[in-house]
mmCIF file of C-alpha atoms in Angstrom:
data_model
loop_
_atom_site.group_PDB
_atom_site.id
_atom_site.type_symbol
_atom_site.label_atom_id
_atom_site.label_comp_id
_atom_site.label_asym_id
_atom_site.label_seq_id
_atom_site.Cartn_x
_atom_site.Cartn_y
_atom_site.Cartn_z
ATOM 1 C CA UNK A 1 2.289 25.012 76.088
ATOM 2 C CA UNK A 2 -1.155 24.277 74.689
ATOM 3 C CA UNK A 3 -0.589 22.461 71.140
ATOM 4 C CA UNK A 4 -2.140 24.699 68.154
ATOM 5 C CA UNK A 5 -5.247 23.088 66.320
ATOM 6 C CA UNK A 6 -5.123 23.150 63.040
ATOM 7 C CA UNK A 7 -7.133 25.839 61.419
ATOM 8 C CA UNK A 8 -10.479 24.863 59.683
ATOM 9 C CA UNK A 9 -10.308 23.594 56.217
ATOM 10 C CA UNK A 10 -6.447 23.385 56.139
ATOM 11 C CA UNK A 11 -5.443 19.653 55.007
ATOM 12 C CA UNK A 12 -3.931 16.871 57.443
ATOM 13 C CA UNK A 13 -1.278 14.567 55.630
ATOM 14 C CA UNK A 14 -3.147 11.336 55.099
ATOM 15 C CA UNK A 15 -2.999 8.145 57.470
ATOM 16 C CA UNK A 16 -1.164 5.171 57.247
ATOM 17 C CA UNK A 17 -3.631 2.873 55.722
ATOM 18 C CA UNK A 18 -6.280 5.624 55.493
ATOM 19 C CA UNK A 19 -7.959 6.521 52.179
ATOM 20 C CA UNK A 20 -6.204 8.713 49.123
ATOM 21 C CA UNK A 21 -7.697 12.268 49.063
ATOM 22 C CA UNK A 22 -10.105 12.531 46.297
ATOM 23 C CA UNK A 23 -7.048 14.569 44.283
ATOM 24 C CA UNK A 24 -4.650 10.695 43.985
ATOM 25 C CA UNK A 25 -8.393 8.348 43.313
ATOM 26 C CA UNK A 26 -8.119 7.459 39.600
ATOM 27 C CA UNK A 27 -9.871 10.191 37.251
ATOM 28 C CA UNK A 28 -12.568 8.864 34.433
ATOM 29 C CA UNK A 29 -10.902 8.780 30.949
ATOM 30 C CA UNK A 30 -11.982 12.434 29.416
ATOM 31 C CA UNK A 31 -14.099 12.361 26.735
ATOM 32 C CA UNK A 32 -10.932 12.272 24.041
ATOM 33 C CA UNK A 33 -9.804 8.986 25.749
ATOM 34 C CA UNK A 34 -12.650 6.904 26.152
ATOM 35 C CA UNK A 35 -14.018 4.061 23.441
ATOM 36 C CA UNK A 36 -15.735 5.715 20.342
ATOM 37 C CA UNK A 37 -19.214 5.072 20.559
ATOM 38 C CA UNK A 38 -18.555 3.529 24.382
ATOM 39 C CA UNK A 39 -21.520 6.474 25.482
ATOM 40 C CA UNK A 40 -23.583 5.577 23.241
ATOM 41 C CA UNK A 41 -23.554 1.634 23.819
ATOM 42 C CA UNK A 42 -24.028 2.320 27.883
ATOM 43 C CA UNK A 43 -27.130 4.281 26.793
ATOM 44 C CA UNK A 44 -28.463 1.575 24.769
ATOM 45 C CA UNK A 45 -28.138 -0.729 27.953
ATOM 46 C CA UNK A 46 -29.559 1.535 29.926
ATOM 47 C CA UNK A 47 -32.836 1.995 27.508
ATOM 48 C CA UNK A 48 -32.811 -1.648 27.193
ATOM 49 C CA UNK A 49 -32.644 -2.173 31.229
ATOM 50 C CA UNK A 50 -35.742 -0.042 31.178
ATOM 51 C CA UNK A 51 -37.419 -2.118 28.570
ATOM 52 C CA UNK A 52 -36.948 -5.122 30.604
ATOM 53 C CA UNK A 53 -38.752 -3.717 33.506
ATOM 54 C CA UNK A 54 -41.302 -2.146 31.293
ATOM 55 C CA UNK A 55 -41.814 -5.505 29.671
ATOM 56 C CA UNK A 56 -42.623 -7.074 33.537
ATOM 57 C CA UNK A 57 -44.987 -4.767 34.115
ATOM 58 C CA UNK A 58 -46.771 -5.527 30.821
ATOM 59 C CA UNK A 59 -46.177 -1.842 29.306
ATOM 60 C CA UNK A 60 -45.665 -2.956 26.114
ATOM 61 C CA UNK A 61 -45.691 0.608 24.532
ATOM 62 C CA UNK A 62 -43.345 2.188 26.910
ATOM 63 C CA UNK A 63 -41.007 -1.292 26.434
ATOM 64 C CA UNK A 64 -41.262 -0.879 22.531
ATOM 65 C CA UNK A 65 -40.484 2.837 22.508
ATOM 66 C CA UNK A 66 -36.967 2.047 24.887
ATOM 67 C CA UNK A 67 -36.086 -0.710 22.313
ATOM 68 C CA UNK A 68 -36.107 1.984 19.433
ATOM 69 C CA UNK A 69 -34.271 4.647 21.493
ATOM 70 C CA UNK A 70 -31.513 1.559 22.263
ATOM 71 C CA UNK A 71 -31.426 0.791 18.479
ATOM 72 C CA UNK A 72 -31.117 4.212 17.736
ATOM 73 C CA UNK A 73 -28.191 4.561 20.393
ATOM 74 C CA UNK A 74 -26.797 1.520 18.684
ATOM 75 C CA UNK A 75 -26.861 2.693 15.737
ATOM 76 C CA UNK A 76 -24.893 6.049 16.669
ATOM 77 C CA UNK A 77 -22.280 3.794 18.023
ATOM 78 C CA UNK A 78 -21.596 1.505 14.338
ATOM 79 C CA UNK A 79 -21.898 4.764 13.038
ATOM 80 C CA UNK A 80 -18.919 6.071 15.505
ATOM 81 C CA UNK A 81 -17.187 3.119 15.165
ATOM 82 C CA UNK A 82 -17.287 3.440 11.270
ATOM 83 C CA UNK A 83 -15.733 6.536 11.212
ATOM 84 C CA UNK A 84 -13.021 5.989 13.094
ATOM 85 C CA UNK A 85 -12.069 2.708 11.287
ATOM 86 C CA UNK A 86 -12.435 4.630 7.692
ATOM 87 C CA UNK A 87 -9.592 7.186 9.152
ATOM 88 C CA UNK A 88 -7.612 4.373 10.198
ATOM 89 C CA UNK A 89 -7.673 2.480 6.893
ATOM 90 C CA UNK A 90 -6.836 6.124 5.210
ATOM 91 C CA UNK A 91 -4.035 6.961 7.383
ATOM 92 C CA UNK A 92 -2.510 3.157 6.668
ATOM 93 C CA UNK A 93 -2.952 3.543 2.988
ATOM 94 C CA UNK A 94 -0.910 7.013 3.481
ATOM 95 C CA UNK A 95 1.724 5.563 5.043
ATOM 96 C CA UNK A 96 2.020 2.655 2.612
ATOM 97 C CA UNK A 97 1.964 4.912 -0.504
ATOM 98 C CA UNK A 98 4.654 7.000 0.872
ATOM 99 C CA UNK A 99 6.866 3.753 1.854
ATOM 100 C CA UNK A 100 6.350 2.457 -1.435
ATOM 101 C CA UNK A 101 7.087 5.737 -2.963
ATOM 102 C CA UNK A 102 10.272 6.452 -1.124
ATOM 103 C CA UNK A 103 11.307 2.194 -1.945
ATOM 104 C CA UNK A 104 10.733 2.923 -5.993
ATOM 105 C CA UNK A 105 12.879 6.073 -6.034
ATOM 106 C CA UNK A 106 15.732 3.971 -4.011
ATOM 107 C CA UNK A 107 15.201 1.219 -6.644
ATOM 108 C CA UNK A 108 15.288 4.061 -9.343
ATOM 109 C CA UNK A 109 18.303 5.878 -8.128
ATOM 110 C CA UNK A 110 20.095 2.039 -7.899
ATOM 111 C CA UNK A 111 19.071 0.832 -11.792
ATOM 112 C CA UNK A 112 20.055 4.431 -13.208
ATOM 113 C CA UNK A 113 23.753 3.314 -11.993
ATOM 114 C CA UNK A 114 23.552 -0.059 -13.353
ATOM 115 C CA UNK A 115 22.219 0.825 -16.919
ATOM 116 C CA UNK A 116 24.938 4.083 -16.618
ATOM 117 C CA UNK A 117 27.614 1.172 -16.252
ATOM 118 C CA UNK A 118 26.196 -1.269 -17.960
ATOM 119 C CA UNK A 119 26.155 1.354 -21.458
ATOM 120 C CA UNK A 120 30.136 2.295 -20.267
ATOM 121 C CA UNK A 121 31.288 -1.242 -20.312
ATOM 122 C CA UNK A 122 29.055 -1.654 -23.861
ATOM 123 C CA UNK A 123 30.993 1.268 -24.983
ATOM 124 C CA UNK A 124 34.322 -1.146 -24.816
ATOM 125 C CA UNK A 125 34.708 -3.692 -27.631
ATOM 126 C CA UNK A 126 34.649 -7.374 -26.044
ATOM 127 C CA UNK A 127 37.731 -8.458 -27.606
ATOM 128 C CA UNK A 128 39.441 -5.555 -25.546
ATOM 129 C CA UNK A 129 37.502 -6.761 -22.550
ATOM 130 C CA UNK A 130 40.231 -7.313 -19.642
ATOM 131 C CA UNK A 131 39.528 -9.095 -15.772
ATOM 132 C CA UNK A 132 38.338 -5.540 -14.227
ATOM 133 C CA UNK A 133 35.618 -5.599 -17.315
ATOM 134 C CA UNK A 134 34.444 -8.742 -16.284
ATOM 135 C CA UNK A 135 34.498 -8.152 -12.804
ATOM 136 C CA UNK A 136 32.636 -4.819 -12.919
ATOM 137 C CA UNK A 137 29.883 -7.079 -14.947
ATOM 138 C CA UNK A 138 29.461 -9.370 -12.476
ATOM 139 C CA UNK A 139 29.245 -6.863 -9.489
ATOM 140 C CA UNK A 140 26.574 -4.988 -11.628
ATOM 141 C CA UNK A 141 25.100 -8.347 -11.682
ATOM 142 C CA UNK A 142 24.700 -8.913 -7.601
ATOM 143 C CA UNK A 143 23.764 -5.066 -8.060
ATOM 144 C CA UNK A 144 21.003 -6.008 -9.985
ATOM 145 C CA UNK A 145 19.784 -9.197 -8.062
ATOM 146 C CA UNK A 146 19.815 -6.531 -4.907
ATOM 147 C CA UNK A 147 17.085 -4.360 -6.827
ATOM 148 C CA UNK A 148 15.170 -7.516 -7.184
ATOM 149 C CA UNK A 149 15.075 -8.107 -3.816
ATOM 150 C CA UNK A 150 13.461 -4.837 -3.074
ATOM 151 C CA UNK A 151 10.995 -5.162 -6.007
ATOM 152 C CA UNK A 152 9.810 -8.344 -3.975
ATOM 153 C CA UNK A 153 9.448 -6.729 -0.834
ATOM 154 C CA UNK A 154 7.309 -4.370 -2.214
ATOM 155 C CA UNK A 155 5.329 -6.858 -4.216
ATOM 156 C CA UNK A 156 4.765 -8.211 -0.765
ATOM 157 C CA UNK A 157 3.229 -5.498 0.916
ATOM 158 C CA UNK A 158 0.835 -4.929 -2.202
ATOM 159 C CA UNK A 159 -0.260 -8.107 -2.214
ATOM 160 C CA UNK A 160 -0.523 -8.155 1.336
ATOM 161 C CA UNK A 161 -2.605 -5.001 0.991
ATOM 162 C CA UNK A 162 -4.558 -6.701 -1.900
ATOM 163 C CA UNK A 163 -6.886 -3.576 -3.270
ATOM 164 C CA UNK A 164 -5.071 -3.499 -6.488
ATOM 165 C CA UNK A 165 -5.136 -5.803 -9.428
ATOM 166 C CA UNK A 166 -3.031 -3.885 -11.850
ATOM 167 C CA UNK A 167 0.283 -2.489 -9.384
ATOM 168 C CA UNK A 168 1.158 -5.592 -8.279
ATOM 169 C CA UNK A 169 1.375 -7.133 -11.232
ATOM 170 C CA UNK A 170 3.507 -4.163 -12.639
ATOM 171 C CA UNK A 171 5.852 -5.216 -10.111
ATOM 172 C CA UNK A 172 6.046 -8.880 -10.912
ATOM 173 C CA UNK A 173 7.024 -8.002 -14.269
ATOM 174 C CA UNK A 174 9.322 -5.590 -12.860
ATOM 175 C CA UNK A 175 10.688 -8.064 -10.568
ATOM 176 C CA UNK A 176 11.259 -10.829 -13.621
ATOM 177 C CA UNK A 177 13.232 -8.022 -15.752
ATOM 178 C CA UNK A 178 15.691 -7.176 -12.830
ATOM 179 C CA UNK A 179 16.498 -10.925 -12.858
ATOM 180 C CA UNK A 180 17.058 -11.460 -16.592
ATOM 181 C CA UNK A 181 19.038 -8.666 -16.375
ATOM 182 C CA UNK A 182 21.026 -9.998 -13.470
ATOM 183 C CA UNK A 183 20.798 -12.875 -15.110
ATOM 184 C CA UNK A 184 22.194 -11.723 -18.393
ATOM 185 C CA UNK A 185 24.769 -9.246 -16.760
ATOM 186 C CA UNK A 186 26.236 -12.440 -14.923
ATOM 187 C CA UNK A 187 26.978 -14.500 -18.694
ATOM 188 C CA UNK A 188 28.593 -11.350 -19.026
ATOM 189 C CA UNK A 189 26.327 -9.965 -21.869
ATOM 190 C CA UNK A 190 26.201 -6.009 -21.800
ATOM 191 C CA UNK A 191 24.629 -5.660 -25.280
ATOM 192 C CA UNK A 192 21.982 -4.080 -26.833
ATOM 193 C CA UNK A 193 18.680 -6.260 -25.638
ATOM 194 C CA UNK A 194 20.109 -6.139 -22.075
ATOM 195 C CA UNK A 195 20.119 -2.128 -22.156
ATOM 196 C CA UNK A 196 16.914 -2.421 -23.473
ATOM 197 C CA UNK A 197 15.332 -4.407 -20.463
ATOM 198 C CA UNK A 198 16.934 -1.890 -18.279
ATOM 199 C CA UNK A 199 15.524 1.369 -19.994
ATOM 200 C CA UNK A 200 12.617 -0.667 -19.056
ATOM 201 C CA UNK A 201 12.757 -1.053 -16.099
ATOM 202 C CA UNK A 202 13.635 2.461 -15.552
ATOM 203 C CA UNK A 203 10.710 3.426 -16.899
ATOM 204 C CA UNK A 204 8.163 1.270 -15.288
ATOM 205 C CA UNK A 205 9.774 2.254 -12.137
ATOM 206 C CA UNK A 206 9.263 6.271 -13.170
ATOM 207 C CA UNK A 207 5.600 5.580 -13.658
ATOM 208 C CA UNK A 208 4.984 3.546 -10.542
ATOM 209 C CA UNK A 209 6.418 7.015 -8.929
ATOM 210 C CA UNK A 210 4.617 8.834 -10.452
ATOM 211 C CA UNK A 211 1.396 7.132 -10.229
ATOM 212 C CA UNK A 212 2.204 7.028 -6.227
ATOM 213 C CA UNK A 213 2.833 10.741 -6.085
ATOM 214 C CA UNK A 214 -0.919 11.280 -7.901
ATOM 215 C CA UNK A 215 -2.360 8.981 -5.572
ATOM 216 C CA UNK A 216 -1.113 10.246 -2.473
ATOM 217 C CA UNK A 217 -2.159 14.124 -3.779
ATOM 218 C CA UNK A 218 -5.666 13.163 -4.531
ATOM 219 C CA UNK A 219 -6.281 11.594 -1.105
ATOM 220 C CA UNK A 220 -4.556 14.571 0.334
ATOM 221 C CA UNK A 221 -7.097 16.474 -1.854
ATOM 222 C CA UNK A 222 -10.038 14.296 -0.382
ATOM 223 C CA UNK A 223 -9.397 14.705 3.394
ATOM 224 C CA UNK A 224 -9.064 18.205 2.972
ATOM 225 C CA UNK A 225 -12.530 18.585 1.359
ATOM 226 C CA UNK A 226 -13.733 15.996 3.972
ATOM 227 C CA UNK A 227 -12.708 18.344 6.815
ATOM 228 C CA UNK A 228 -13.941 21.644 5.260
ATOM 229 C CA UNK A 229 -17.286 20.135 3.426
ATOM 230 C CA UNK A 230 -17.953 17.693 6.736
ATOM 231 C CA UNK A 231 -18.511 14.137 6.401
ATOM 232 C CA UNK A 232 -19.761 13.257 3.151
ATOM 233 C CA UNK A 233 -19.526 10.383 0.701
ATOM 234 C CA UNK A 234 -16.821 8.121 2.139
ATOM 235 C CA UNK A 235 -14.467 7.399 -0.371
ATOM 236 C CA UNK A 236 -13.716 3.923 -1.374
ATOM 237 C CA UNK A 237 -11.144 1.326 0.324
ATOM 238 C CA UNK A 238 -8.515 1.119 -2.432
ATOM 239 C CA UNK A 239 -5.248 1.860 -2.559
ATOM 240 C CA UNK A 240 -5.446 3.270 -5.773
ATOM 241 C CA UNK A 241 -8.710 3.910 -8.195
ATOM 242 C CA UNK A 242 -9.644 2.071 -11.119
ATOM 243 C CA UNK A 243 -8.142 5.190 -13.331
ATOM 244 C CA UNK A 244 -4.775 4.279 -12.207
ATOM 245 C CA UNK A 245 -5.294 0.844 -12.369
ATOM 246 C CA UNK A 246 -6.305 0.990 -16.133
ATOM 247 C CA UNK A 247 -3.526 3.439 -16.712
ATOM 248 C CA UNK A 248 -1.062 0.882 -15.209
ATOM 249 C CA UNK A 249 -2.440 -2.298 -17.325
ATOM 250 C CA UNK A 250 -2.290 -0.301 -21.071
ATOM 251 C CA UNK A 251 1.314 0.632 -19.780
ATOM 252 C CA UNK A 252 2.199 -3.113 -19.648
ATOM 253 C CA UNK A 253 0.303 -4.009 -22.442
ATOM 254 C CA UNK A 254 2.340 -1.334 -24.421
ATOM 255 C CA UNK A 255 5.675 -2.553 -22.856
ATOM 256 C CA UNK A 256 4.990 -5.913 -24.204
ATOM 257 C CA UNK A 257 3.795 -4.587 -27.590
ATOM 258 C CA UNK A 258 6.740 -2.922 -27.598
ATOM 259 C CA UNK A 259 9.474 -5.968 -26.221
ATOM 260 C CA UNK A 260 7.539 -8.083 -29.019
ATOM 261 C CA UNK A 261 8.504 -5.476 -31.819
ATOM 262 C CA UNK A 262 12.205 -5.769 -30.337
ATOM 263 C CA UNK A 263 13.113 -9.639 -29.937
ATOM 264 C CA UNK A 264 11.420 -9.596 -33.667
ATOM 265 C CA UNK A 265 13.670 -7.599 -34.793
ATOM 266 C CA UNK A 266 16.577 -9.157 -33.275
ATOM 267 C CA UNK A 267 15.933 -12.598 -34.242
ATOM 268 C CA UNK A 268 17.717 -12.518 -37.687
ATOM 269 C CA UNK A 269 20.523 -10.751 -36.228
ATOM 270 C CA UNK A 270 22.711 -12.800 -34.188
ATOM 271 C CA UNK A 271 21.975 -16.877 -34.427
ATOM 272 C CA UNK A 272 23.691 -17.165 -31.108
ATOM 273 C CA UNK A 273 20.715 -15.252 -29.213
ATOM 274 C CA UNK A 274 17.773 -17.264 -31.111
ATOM 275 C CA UNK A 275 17.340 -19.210 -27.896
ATOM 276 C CA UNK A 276 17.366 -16.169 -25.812
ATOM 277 C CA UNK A 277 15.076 -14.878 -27.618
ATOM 278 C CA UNK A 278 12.949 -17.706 -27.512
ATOM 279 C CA UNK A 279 12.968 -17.856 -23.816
ATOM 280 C CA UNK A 280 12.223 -14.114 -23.661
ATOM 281 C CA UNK A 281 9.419 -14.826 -26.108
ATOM 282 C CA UNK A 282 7.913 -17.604 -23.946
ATOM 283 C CA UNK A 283 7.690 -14.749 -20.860
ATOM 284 C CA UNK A 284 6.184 -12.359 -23.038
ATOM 285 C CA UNK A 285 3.334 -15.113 -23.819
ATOM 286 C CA UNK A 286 2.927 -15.595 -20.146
ATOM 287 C CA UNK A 287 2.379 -11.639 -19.061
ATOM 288 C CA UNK A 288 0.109 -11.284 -21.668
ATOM 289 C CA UNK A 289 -1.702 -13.768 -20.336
ATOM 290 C CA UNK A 290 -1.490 -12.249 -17.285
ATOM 291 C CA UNK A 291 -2.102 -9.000 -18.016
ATOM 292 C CA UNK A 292 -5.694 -10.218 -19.885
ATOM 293 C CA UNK A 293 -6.053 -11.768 -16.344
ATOM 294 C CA UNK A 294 -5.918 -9.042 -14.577
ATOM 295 C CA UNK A 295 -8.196 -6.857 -16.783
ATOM 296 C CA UNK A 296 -10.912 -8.970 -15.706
ATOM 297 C CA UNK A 297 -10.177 -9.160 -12.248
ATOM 298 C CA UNK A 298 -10.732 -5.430 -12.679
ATOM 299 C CA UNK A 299 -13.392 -5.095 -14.547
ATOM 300 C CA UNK A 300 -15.558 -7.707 -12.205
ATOM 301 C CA UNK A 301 -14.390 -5.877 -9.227
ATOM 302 C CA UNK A 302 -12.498 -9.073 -7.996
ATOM 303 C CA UNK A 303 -9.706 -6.783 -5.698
ATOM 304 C CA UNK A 304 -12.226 -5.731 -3.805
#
């Protein structure tokens, strides 16, 4: 029997060792995938090719006018480029505001326990004090080192972020009252000045929450008028702005106004804690200090 030809424009399965149909050769990247600005940069060679040849041919004028149309093409690609790098420096602080966010309430939920038990075993009179007082003291103690530990991390990534002058320096303070308290906690010593470092320490950590939350609603704010207004004025590259930063600084100046006000009235109290409050004195020195340092780091623009 005769064989059947196969009918016109029907397809043949390929050869062994022949060529892929045009369907399995590797597609260009669409327009989404490819390089920001990649376009624009080919153009510019291409304009600049053209110059070359106009420049052999001594057509200065036609050369020059390829050499602006590259620089302009060149320009459309930094501009590209820009962009994209000022959404990806946005989206990073996002992320890092909401980390840090989520790590303070942890750290908030975590000193709210210890200062609940550290006013229950205060409640006790010491001379009634038996082993499980003492060991519930102690464990509030590693409790309290463990909060440190995250205050550090976080001090890490702000530093490591290094925009803001004031935040990080919040949490350094915030970082050195966690360990007197652990510290103090440890001797066992539940009294009234230890309460007092941990009231505040719960509050610093309630404003560095709530100074987060602002932050990350105003840059919500900001890309939402970005998309609806177009590009505009691009905002700055700081994790937080200066407002927040100043806000933050007065807050520690007034915590140490305040810690001042306290050890001074404590020091003709109880003879036994005069070199406590000494050492606590000495720390106070050295933030203020600190804190004057870091107004000027602001104020010249240092951070950034």
């Amino acid at each position: 029997p005769q064989e059947s030809k196969p009918s016109e424009g029907s397809s043949s399965p390929p050869q062994p060792g022949g060529e892929s149909s045009p369907s399995e050769q590797p597609s260009e990247p669409s327009e989404a995938e490819r390089t920001p600005g990649r376009d624009e940069v080919e153009q510019a060679k291409r304009e600049l090719e053209k110059a070359i040849e106009e420049l052999k041919r001594k057509r200065l004028d036609d050369a020059s006018e390829h050499q602006d149309d590259a620089i302009a093409k060149l320009q459309q690609a930094k501009e590209k480029l820009e962009e994209i790098l000022r959404q990806l420096r946005e989206e990073e602080q996002e992320l890092l505001l909401a980390g840090l966010e989520a790590r303070f309430q942890k750290m908030l939920a975590q000193q709210l326990i210890v200062y609940e038990a550290t006013t229950g075993l205060a409640a006790t009179p010491r001379n009634e004090w038996g082993s499980r007082h003492f060991g519930r003291a102690r464990e509030l103690a590693n409790q309290e080192d463990e909060i440190a530990v995250e205050a550090a991390r976080a001090l890490s990534l702000l530093r490591e972020e290094g925009s803001s002058v004031a935040f990080p320096e919040a949490l350094e303070q915030l970082q050195q009252d966690m360990q007197t308290v652990a510290r103090r906690l440890a001797q066992p010593d539940v009294g009234e000045l230890t309460q007092a470092i941990e009231q505040d320490i719960i509050e610093s950590l309630q404003e560095l929450i709530e100074a987060l939350q602002r932050e990350m609603e105003k840059k919500g704010d900001q890309q939402q008028n970005s998309q609806q207004n177009g590009q505009g004025q691009p905002p700055e590259f700081a994790l937080v702005d200066k407002l927040a930063e100043l806000k933050m600084l007065r807050s520690l100046q007034m915590r140490v106004n305040r810690r001042t006000r306290r050890l001074g009235n404590l020091a003709g109290e109880d003879p036994t804690q005069d070199a406590e409050i000494a050492r606590q004195l000495q720390e106070l020195s050295d933030r203020q200090a600190r804190i004057q340092s870091a107004t000027y780091d602001l104020s010249i623009g240092r951070n950034r």
